[in-house]
Amino acid sequence: MYFSLPLVLGVKVMAVVFRRAKPRPAVEYVLGSPGQVDFTLQQVEYIPGRTELEVYINGLLAYPDLDYTVVDPKTIRLAEPLPESAELAFKVRSW
């Protein structure tokens, strides 16, 4: 910490540092049907370049371009159709 004025002995200095808290991610949960590949985001807002998207399938993190692609800010397409019912979580974080 730097001060522009000289400090005098016996003078108490208190500094309060505020750290900006990271916003909590918004999460949308969807139950996918067997054979389903396209999912439309209803509750979260993904803005490419301003937010980060994470996709989880049955709790496992899916990899962009390998496991899914973003068709547009509201549509996510899986690389492979779901073989059975699965819970998907779409997590969006602001930067």
Coordinates of N, CA and C in Angstrom, one line a residue:
M1 N 0.8 -1.2 0.0 CA 0.0 0.0 0.0 C 0.9 1.2 0.0
Y2 N 0.6 2.2 -0.8 CA 1.4 3.4 -0.9 C 0.6 4.6 -0.4
F3 N 1.3 5.5 0.2 CA 0.6 6.7 0.7 C 1.3 7.9 0.1
S4 N 0.6 9.0 -0.2 CA 1.2 10.1 -0.8 C 1.7 11.1 0.3
L5 N 1.2 11.0 1.5 CA 1.6 11.8 2.6 C 2.5 11.0 3.5
P6 N 3.5 11.7 4.1 CA 4.4 10.9 5.0 C 3.6 10.5 6.3
L7 N 3.9 9.3 6.8 CA 3.2 8.8 8.0 C 3.9 9.3 9.2
V8 N 3.2 9.7 10.2 CA 3.8 10.1 11.5 C 3.6 9.0 12.5
L9 N 4.6 8.8 13.3 CA 4.6 7.7 14.3 C 3.4 8.0 15.3
G10 N 2.7 7.0 15.6 CA 1.6 7.2 16.5 C 0.2 7.4 15.8
V11 N 0.3 7.6 14.5 CA -1.0 7.8 13.8 C -1.4 6.5 13.3
K12 N -2.7 6.2 13.5 CA -3.2 4.9 13.1 C -3.8 5.1 11.7
V13 N -3.5 4.1 10.8 CA -4.1 4.2 9.5 C -4.9 2.9 9.3
M14 N -6.1 3.1 8.8 CA -6.9 1.9 8.5 C -7.3 1.9 7.0
A15 N -7.1 0.8 6.3 CA -7.4 0.8 4.9 C -8.5 -0.4 4.8
V16 N -9.5 -0.1 4.0 CA -10.5 -1.1 3.7 C -10.4 -1.4 2.2
V17 N -10.2 -2.6 1.9 CA -10.1 -3.0 0.5 C -11.3 -3.8 0.1
F18 N -12.0 -3.3 -0.9 CA -13.2 -4.0 -1.4 C -12.8 -4.8 -2.6
R19 N -13.1 -6.0 -2.6 CA -12.9 -6.9 -3.8 C -14.2 -7.2 -4.4
R20 N -14.2 -7.0 -5.7 CA -15.5 -7.2 -6.4 C -15.8 -8.7 -6.5
A21 N -16.9 -9.1 -6.0 CA -17.3 -10.5 -5.9 C -17.7 -10.9 -7.3
K22 N -17.3 -12.2 -7.6 CA -17.7 -12.7 -8.9 C -19.2 -13.1 -8.8
P23 N -19.9 -12.7 -9.9 CA -21.4 -13.0 -9.9 C -21.6 -14.5 -9.9
R24 N -22.6 -14.9 -9.3 CA -23.0 -16.4 -9.3 C -23.5 -16.7 -10.7
P25 N -23.1 -17.9 -11.2 CA -23.6 -18.3 -12.5 C -25.1 -18.6 -12.5
A26 N -25.7 -18.3 -13.7 CA -27.1 -18.6 -13.9 C -27.1 -20.0 -14.4
V27 N -28.0 -20.9 -13.9 CA -28.0 -22.3 -14.3 C -29.4 -22.6 -14.8
E28 N -29.5 -23.3 -15.9 CA -30.8 -23.8 -16.4 C -30.7 -25.4 -16.5
Y29 N -31.6 -26.1 -15.9 CA -31.6 -27.5 -15.9 C -32.7 -28.0 -16.9
V30 N -32.4 -29.0 -17.7 CA -33.3 -29.5 -18.7 C -33.2 -31.0 -18.6
L31 N -34.3 -31.7 -18.8 CA -34.4 -33.2 -18.9 C -34.4 -33.5 -20.4
G32 N -33.4 -34.1 -20.9 CA -33.3 -34.4 -22.3 C -33.9 -35.8 -22.6
S33 N -34.5 -35.9 -23.8 CA -35.1 -37.2 -24.2 C -34.2 -38.0 -25.1
P34 N -34.3 -39.3 -25.1 CA -33.5 -40.1 -26.0 C -33.6 -39.6 -27.4
G35 N -32.5 -39.5 -28.1 CA -32.4 -39.0 -29.5 C -32.4 -37.5 -29.6
Q36 N -32.6 -36.8 -28.6 CA -32.6 -35.3 -28.7 C -31.2 -34.7 -28.9
V37 N -31.0 -33.7 -29.7 CA -29.7 -33.1 -30.0 C -29.8 -31.6 -29.8
D38 N -30.9 -31.0 -30.0 CA -31.0 -29.5 -29.9 C -31.7 -29.1 -28.6
F39 N -31.2 -28.1 -28.0 CA -31.8 -27.6 -26.7 C -31.8 -26.0 -26.8
T40 N -33.0 -25.5 -26.5 CA -33.2 -24.1 -26.5 C -33.1 -23.5 -25.1
L41 N -32.3 -22.6 -24.9 CA -32.1 -21.9 -23.6 C -33.3 -21.0 -23.3
Q42 N -34.0 -21.2 -22.2 CA -35.2 -20.4 -21.9 C -34.9 -19.5 -20.7
Q43 N -34.1 -19.9 -19.7 CA -34.0 -19.2 -18.5 C -32.6 -18.5 -18.3
V44 N -31.7 -18.8 -19.1 CA -30.3 -18.2 -19.0 C -30.0 -17.4 -20.3
E45 N -29.2 -16.4 -20.2 CA -28.9 -15.6 -21.3 C -27.4 -15.8 -21.6
Y46 N -27.1 -16.4 -22.7 CA -25.7 -16.6 -23.2 C -25.4 -15.5 -24.2
I47 N -24.4 -14.7 -24.0 CA -24.0 -13.7 -24.9 C -22.5 -14.0 -25.3
P48 N -22.3 -14.5 -26.5 CA -20.9 -14.9 -26.8 C -20.0 -13.6 -26.7
G49 N -18.8 -13.8 -26.1 CA -17.9 -12.7 -25.9 C -18.1 -12.0 -24.6
R50 N -19.2 -12.1 -24.0 CA -19.5 -11.4 -22.8 C -19.8 -12.3 -21.6
T51 N -20.2 -13.5 -22.0 CA -20.4 -14.5 -20.9 C -19.8 -15.9 -21.3
E52 N -19.7 -16.7 -20.4 CA -19.1 -18.0 -20.6 C -20.1 -19.1 -20.4
L53 N -20.1 -20.1 -21.3 CA -21.1 -21.2 -21.2 C -20.5 -22.5 -20.9
E54 N -21.0 -23.2 -19.9 CA -20.6 -24.6 -19.6 C -21.8 -25.4 -19.7
V55 N -21.6 -26.6 -20.3 CA -22.7 -27.6 -20.5 C -22.3 -28.8 -19.8
Y56 N -23.3 -29.3 -19.0 CA -23.1 -30.6 -18.2 C -24.1 -31.6 -18.6
I57 N -23.7 -32.8 -18.9 CA -24.6 -33.9 -19.2 C -24.5 -34.9 -18.1
N58 N -25.6 -35.1 -17.4 CA -25.6 -36.0 -16.2 C -24.4 -35.7 -15.3
G59 N -24.2 -34.4 -15.1 CA -23.1 -34.0 -14.1 C -21.7 -34.0 -14.7
L60 N -21.5 -34.4 -15.9 CA -20.2 -34.4 -16.5 C -20.0 -33.2 -17.4
L61 N -18.9 -32.5 -17.3 CA -18.7 -31.3 -18.2 C -18.5 -31.7 -19.6
A62 N -19.2 -31.1 -20.5 CA -19.1 -31.4 -21.9 C -18.2 -30.4 -22.5
Y63 N -17.4 -30.8 -23.6 CA -16.5 -29.9 -24.2 C -17.0 -29.2 -25.4
P64 N -16.9 -27.9 -25.5 CA -17.4 -27.2 -26.7 C -16.6 -27.7 -28.0
D65 N -17.3 -27.7 -29.1 CA -16.8 -28.2 -30.4 C -16.6 -29.7 -30.4
L66 N -16.5 -30.3 -29.3 CA -16.3 -31.8 -29.3 C -17.6 -32.4 -29.0
D67 N -18.2 -32.0 -27.9 CA -19.5 -32.6 -27.4 C -20.7 -31.8 -27.8
Y68 N -20.5 -30.5 -28.0 CA -21.7 -29.6 -28.4 C -21.2 -28.4 -29.2
T69 N -22.1 -27.8 -29.9 CA -21.8 -26.5 -30.6 C -22.9 -25.5 -30.2
V70 N -22.6 -24.3 -30.3 CA -23.5 -23.2 -30.1 C -24.0 -22.8 -31.5
V71 N -25.3 -23.1 -31.7 CA -25.9 -22.7 -33.0 C -26.2 -21.2 -33.1
D72 N -26.7 -20.7 -32.0 CA -27.0 -19.3 -31.8 C -27.1 -19.1 -30.3
P73 N -27.1 -17.8 -29.8 CA -27.1 -17.6 -28.4 C -28.2 -18.3 -27.6
K74 N -29.2 -18.8 -28.2 CA -30.3 -19.5 -27.5 C -30.4 -21.0 -27.8
T75 N -29.6 -21.5 -28.8 CA -29.7 -22.9 -29.2 C -28.3 -23.6 -29.1
I76 N -28.3 -24.8 -28.4 CA -27.1 -25.6 -28.2 C -27.4 -26.9 -28.9
R77 N -26.5 -27.4 -29.7 CA -26.6 -28.7 -30.4 C -25.6 -29.7 -29.9
L78 N -26.0 -30.9 -29.5 CA -25.1 -31.9 -29.1 C -24.5 -32.6 -30.3
A79 N -23.3 -33.0 -30.2 CA -22.6 -33.7 -31.3 C -23.2 -35.1 -31.6
E80 N -23.7 -35.7 -30.5 CA -24.4 -37.0 -30.7 C -25.7 -37.0 -30.0
P81 N -26.7 -37.7 -30.6 CA -28.0 -37.7 -29.9 C -27.9 -38.4 -28.6
L82 N -28.7 -38.0 -27.6 CA -28.7 -38.7 -26.3 C -29.2 -40.1 -26.5
P83 N -28.5 -41.1 -25.9 CA -28.9 -42.5 -26.0 C -30.0 -42.8 -25.1
E84 N -30.2 -42.0 -24.0 CA -31.2 -42.2 -23.1 C -31.6 -40.9 -22.4
S85 N -32.6 -40.9 -21.6 CA -32.9 -39.6 -20.9 C -31.7 -39.2 -20.1
A86 N -31.5 -37.9 -20.1 CA -30.3 -37.3 -19.4 C -30.7 -35.9 -18.8
E87 N -30.1 -35.6 -17.7 CA -30.2 -34.2 -17.2 C -29.1 -33.4 -17.7
L88 N -29.4 -32.3 -18.3 CA -28.5 -31.3 -18.8 C -28.5 -30.0 -17.9
A89 N -27.4 -29.5 -17.7 CA -27.3 -28.2 -17.0 C -26.5 -27.2 -17.9
F90 N -27.1 -26.1 -18.1 CA -26.4 -25.0 -18.9 C -26.1 -23.9 -17.9
K91 N -24.8 -23.7 -17.7 CA -24.3 -22.7 -16.7 C -23.7 -21.5 -17.5
V92 N -24.2 -20.3 -17.2 CA -23.7 -19.1 -17.8 C -23.1 -18.2 -16.8
R93 N -21.8 -17.8 -17.0 CA -21.1 -16.9 -16.1 C -20.8 -15.6 -16.8
S94 N -20.9 -14.5 -16.1 CA -20.5 -13.2 -16.6 C -19.0 -13.1 -16.3
W95 N -18.3 -12.3 -17.2 CA -16.9 -12.2 -17.0 C -16.6 -11.0 -16.1

